[in-house]
PDB file of C-alpha atoms and ligand atoms in Angstrom:
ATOM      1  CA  UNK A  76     106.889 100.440  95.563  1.00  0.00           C
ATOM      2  CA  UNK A  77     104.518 103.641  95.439  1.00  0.00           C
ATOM      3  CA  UNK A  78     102.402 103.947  93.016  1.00  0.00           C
ATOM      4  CA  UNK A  79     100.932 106.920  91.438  1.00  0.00           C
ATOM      5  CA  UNK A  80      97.531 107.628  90.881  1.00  0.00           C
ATOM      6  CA  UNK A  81      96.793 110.370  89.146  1.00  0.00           C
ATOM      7  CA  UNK A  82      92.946 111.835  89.403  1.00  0.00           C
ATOM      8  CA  UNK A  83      90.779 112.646  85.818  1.00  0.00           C
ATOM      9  CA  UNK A  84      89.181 115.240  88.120  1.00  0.00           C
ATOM     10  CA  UNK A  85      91.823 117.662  87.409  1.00  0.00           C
ATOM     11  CA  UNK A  86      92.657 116.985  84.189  1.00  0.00           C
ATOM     12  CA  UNK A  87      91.669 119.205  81.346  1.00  0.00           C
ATOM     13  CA  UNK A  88      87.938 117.742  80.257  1.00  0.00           C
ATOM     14  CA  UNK A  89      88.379 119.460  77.414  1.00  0.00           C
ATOM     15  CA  UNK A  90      91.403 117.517  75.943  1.00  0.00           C
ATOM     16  CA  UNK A  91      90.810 114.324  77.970  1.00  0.00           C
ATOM     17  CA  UNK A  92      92.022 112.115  75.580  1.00  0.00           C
ATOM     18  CA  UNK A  93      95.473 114.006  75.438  1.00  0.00           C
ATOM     19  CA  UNK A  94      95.517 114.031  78.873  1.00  0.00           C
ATOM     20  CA  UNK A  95      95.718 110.510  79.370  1.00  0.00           C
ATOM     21  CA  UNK A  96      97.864 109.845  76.733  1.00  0.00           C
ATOM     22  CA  UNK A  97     100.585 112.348  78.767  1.00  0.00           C
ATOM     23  CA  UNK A  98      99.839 110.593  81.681  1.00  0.00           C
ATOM     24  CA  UNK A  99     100.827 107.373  79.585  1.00  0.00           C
ATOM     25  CA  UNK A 100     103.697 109.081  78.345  1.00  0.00           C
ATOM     26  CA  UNK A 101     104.939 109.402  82.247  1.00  0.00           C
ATOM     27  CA  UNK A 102     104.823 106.149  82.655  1.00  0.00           C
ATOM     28  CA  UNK A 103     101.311 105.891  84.563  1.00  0.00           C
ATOM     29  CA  UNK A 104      98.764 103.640  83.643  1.00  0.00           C
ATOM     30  CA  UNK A 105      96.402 104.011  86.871  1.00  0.00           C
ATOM     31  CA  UNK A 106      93.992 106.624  86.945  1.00  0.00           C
ATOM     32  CA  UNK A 107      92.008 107.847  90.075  1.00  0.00           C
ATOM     33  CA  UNK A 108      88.186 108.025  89.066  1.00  0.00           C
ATOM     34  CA  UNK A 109      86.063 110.071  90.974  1.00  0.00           C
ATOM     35  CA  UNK A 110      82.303 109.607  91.086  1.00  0.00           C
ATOM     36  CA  UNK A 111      80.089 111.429  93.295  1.00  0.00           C
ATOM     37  CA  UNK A 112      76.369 111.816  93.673  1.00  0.00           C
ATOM     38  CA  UNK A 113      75.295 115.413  95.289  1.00  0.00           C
ATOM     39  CA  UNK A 114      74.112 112.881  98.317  1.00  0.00           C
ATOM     40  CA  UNK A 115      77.048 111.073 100.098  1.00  0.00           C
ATOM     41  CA  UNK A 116      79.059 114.383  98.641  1.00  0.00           C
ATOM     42  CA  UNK A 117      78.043 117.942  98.011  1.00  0.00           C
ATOM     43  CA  UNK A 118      79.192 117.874  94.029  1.00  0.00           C
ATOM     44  CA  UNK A 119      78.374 115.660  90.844  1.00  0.00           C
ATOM     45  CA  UNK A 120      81.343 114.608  88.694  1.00  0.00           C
ATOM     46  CA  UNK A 121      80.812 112.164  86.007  1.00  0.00           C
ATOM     47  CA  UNK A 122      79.628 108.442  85.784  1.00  0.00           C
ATOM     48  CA  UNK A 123      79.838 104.966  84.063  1.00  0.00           C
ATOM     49  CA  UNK A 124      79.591 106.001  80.469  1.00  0.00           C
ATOM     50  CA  UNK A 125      83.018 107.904  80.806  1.00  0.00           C
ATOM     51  CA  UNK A 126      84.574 105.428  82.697  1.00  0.00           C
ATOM     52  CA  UNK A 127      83.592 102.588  80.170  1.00  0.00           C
ATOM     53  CA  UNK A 128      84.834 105.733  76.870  1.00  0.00           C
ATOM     54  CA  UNK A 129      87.898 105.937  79.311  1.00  0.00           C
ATOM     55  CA  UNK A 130      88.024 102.082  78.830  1.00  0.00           C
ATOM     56  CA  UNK A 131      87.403 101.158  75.018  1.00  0.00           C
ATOM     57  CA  UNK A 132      90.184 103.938  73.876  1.00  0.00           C
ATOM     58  CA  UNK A 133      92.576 103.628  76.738  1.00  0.00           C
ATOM     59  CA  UNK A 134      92.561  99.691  77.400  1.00  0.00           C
ATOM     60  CA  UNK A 135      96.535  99.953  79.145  1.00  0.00           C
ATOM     61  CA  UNK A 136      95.116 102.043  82.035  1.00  0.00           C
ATOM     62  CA  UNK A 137      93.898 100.427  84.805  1.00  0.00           C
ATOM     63  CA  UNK A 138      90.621 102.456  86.141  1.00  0.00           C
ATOM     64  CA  UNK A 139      90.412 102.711  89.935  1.00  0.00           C
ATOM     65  CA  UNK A 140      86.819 103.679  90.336  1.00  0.00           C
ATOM     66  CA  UNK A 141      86.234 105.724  94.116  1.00  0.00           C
ATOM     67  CA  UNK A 142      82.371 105.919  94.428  1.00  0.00           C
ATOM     68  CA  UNK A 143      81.459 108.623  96.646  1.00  0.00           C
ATOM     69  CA  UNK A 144      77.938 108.085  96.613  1.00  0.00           C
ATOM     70  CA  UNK A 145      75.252 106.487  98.347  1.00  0.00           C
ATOM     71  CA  UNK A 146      73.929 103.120  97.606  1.00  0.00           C
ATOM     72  CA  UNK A 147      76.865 101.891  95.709  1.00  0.00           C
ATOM     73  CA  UNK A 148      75.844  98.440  95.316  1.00  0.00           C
ATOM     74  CA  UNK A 149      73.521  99.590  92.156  1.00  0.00           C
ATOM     75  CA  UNK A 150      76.007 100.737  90.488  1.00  0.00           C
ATOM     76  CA  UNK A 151      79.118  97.917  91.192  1.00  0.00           C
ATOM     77  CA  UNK A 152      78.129  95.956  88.069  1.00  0.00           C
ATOM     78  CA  UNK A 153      77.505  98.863  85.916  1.00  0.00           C
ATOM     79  CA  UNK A 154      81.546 100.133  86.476  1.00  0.00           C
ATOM     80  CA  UNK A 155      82.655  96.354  86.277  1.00  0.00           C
ATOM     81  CA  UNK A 156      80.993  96.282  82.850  1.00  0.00           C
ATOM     82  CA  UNK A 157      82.521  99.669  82.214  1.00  0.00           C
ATOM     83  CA  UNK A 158      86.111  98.244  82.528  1.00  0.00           C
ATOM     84  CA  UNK A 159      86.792  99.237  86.528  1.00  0.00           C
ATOM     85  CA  UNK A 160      89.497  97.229  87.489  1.00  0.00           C
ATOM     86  CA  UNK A 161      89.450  98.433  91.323  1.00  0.00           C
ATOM     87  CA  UNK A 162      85.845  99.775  92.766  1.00  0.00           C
ATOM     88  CA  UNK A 163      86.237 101.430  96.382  1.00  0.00           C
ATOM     89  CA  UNK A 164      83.362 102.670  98.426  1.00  0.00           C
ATOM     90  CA  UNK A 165      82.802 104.425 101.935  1.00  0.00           C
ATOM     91  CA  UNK A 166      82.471 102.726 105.189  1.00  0.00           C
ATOM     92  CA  UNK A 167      79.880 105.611 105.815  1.00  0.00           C
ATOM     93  CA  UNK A 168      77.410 104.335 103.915  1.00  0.00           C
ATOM     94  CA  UNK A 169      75.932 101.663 105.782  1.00  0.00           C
ATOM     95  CA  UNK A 170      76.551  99.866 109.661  1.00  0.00           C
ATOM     96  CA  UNK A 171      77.640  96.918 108.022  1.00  0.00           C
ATOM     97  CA  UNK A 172      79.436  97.057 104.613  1.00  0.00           C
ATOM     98  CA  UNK A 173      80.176  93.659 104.098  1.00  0.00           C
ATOM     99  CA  UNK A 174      77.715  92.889 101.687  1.00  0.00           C
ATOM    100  CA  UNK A 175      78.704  95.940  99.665  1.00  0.00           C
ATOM    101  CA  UNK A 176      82.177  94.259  99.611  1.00  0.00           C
ATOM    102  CA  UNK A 177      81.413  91.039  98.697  1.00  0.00           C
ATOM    103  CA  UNK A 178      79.281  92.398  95.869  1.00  0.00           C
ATOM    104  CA  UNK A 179      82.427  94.151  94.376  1.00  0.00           C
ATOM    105  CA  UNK A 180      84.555  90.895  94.623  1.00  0.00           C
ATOM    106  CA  UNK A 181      81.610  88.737  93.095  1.00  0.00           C
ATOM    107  CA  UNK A 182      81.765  91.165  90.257  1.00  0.00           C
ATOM    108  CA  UNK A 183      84.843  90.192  89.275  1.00  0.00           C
ATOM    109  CA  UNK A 184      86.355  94.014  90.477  1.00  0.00           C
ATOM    110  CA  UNK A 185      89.670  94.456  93.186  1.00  0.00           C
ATOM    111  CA  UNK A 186      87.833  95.777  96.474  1.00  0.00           C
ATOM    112  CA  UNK A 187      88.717  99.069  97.934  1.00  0.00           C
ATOM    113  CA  UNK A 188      87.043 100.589 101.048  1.00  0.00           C
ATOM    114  CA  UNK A 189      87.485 104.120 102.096  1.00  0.00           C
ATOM    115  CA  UNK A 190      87.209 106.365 104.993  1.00  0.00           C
ATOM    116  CA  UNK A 191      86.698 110.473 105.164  1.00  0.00           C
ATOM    117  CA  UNK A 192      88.481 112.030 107.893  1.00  0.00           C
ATOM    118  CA  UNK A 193      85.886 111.877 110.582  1.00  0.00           C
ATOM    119  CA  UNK A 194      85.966 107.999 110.256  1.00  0.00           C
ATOM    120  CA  UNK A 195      88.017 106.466 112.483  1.00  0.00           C
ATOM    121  CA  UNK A 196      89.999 103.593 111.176  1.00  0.00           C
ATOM    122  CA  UNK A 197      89.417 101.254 113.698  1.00  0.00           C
ATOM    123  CA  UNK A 198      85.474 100.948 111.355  1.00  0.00           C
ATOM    124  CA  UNK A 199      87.879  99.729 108.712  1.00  0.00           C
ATOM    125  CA  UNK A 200      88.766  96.929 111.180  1.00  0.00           C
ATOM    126  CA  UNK A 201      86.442  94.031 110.647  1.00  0.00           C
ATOM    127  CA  UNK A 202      86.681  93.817 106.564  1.00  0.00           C
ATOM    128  CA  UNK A 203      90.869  94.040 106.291  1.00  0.00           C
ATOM    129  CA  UNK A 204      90.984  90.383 105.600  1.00  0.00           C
ATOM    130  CA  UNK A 205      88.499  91.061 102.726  1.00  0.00           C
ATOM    131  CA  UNK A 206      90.082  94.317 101.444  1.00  0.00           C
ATOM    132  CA  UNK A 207      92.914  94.356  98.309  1.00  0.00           C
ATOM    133  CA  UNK A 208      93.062  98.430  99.244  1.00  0.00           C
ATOM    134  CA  UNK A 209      91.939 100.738 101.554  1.00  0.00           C
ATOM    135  CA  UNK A 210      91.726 104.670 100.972  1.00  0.00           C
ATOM    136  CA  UNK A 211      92.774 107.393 103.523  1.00  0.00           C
ATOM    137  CA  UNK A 212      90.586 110.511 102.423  1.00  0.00           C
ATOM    138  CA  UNK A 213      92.915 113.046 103.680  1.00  0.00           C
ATOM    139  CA  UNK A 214      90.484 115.853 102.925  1.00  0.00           C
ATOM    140  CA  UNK A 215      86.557 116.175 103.048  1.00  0.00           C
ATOM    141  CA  UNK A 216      85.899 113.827 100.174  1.00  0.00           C
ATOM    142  CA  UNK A 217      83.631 115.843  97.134  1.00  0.00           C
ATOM    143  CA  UNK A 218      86.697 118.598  95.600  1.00  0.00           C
ATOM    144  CA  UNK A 219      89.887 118.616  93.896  1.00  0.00           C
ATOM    145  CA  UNK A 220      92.655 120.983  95.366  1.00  0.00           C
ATOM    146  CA  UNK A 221      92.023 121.292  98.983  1.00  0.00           C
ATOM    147  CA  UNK A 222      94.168 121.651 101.479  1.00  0.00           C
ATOM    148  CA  UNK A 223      95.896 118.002 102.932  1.00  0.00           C
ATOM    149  CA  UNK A 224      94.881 117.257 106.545  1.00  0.00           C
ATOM    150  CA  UNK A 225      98.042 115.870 108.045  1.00  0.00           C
ATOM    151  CA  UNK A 226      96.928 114.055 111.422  1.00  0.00           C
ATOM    152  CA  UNK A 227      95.057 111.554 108.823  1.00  0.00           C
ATOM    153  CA  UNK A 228      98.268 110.117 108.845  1.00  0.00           C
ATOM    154  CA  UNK A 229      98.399 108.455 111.789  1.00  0.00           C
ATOM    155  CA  UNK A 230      95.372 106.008 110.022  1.00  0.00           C
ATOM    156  CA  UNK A 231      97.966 104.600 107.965  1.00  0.00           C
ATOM    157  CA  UNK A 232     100.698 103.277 110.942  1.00  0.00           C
ATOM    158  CA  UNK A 233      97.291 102.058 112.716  1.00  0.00           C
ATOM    159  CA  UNK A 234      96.431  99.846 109.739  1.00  0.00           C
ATOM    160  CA  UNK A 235     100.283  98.383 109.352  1.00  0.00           C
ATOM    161  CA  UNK A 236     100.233  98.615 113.099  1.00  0.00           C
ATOM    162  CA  UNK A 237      97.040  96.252 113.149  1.00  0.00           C
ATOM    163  CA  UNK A 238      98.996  93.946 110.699  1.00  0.00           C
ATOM    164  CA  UNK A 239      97.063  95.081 107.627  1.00  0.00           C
ATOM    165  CA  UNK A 240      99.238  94.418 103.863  1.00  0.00           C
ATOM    166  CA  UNK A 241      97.464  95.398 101.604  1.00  0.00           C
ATOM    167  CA  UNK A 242      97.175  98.513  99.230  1.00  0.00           C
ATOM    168  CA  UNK A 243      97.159 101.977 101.288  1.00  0.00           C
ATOM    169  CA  UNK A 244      95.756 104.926  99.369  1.00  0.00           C
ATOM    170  CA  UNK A 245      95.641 108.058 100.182  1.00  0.00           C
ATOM    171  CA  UNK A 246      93.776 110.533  98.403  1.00  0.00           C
ATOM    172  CA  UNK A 247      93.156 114.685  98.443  1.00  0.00           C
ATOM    173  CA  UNK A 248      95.856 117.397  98.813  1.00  0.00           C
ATOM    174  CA  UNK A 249      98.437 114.996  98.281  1.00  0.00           C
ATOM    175  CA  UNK A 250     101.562 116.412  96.626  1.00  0.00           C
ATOM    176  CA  UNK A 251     105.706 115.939  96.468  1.00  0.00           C
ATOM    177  CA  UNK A 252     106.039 117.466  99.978  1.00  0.00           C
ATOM    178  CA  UNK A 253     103.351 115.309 101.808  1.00  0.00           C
ATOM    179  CA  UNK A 254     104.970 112.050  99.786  1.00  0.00           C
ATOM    180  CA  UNK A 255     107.284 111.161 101.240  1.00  0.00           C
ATOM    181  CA  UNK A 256     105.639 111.322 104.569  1.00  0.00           C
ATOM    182  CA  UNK A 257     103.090 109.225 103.128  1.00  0.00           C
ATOM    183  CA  UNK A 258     105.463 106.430 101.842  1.00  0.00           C
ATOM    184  CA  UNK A 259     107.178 106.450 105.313  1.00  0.00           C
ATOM    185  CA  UNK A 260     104.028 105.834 107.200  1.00  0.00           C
ATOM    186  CA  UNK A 261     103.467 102.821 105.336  1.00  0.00           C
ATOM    187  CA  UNK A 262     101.287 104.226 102.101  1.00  0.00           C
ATOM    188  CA  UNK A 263     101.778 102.561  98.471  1.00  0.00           C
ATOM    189  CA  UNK A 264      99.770 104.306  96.322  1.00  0.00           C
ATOM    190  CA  UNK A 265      99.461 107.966  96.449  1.00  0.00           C
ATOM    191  CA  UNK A 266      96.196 109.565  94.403  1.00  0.00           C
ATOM    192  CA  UNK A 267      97.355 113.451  92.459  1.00  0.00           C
ATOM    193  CA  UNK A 268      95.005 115.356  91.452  1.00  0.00           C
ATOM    194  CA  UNK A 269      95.869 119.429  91.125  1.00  0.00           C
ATOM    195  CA  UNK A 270      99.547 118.349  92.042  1.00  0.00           C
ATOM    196  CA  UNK A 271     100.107 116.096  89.207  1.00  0.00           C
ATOM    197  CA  UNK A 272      97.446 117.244  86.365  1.00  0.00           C
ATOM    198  CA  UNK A 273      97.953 120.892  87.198  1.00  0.00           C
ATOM    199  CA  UNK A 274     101.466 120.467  87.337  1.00  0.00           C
ATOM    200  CA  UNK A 275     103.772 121.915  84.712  1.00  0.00           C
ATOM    201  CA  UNK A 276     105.705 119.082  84.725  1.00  0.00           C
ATOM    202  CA  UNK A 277     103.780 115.725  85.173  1.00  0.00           C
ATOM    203  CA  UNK A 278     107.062 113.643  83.785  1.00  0.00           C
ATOM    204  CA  UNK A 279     109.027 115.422  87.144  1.00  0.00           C
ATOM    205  CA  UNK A 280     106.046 114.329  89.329  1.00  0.00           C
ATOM    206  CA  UNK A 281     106.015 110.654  87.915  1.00  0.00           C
ATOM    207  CA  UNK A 282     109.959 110.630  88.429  1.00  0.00           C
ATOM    208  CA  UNK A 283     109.920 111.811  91.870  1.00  0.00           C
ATOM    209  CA  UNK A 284     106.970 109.521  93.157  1.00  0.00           C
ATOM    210  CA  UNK A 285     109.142 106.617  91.178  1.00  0.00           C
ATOM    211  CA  UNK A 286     112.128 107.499  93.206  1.00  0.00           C
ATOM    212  CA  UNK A 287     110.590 106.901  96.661  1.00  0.00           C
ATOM    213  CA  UNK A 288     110.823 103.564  95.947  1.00  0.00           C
TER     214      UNK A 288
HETATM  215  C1  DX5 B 406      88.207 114.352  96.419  1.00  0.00           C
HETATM  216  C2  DX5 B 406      88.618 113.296  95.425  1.00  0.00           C
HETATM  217  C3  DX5 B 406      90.044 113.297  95.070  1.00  0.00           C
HETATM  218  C4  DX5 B 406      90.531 114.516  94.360  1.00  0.00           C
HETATM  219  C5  DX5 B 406      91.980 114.694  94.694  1.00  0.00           C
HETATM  220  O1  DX5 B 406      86.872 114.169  96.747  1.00  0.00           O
HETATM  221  O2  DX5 B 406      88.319 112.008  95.939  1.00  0.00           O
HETATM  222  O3  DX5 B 406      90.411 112.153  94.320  1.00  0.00           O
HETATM  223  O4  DX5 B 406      90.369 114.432  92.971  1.00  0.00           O
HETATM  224  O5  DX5 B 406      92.350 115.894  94.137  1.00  0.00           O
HETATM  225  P1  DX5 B 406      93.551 116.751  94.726  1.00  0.00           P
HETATM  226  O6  DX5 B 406      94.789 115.923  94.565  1.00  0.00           O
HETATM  227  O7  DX5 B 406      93.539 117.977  93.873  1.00  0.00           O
HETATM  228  O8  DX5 B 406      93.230 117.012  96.160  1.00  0.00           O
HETATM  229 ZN1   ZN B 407      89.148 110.007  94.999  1.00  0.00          ZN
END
């Protein structure tokens, strides 16, 4: 089954909470959460006390927290305790992220690791065993509606090549025609940001992602 993951990034801020509740309406209750720092990524987005408003209205959606920052570790706790239900972070940010990992699990929190597109995904290697998802960054990780980069695919046969079972995300310029693609090459959970938020209409979206089985 693929599942959607639609991205608060390109949702309207200014009507969030009717956002969500038409993403509900599609029949998606996972939503992509985007936090960067200005270090690890050249933009700031939002943090903890969002995700944790997010939570206490919206308790049905499950809050898959991708920290594009630096240092994640300090702040692992803080989005468990805001209601994060899966916390990924970047294989960039230190030689050896196993601690990092094992932090996120001891927290309670599903563990997601992630790689931008210069990252090869044999790095992703040693902590599969340890992983419930990884994420395939299919743009330069830090803004909403850029353009996919399709010979990130090939990352996803490697890691069902190399036996791996878990969750496969792939997030940034993904859309209905990359999709089914995606699915193909072994993906199960696609993240939409301008293609599903922006789109005019998100039910269509939902129906078609459903359809891919
Ligand atoms: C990029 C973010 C993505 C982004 C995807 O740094 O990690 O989640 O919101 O947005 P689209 O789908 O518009 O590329
Ligand atoms: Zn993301």
């Amino acid at each position: 089954m693929i599942e959607l993951a639609p991205s608060l990034l390109a949702a309207d801020w200014m009507k969030l909470g009717e956002e969500i509740d038409r993403m509900l309406d599609t029949g998606v209750d996972l939503l992509h959460f985007d936090v960067m720092d200005a270090h690890f990524v050249p933009n700031l987005s939002f943090g903890p006390s969002l995700c944790k408003a997010v939570h206490q209205h919206f308790p049905q959606c499950h809050l898959d927290v991708h920290l594009m920052m630096d240092q994640p570790e300090k702040y692992v706790q803080v989005f468990a305790d805001a209601g994060a239900e899966t916390i990924t972070v970047h294989r960039e940010i230190a030689k050896d992220v196993g601690p990092v990992l094992d932090g996120i699990r001891q927290a309670g929190v599903r563990c997601g690791l992630s790689v931008k597109p210069g990252t090869p995904a044999e790095s992703l290697l040693p902590y599969l065993d340890r992983l419930d998802a990884v994420l395939i960054m299919t743009v330069e990780p830090g803004f909403g509606g850029q353009k996919f980069m399709p010979e990130q695919v090939e990352k996803i046969r490697y890691l069902r090549a190399a036996g791996y079972r878990g969750v496969i995300s792939v997030d940034g310029g993904v859309n209905l025609e990359n999709a089914p693609l995606l699915a193909e090459a072994g993906a199960t959970q696609l993240v939409m940001g301008t293609a599903y938020f922006k789109a005019k209409d998100p039910m269509a979206v939902a129906q078609a992602i459903r359809a891919l089985g």
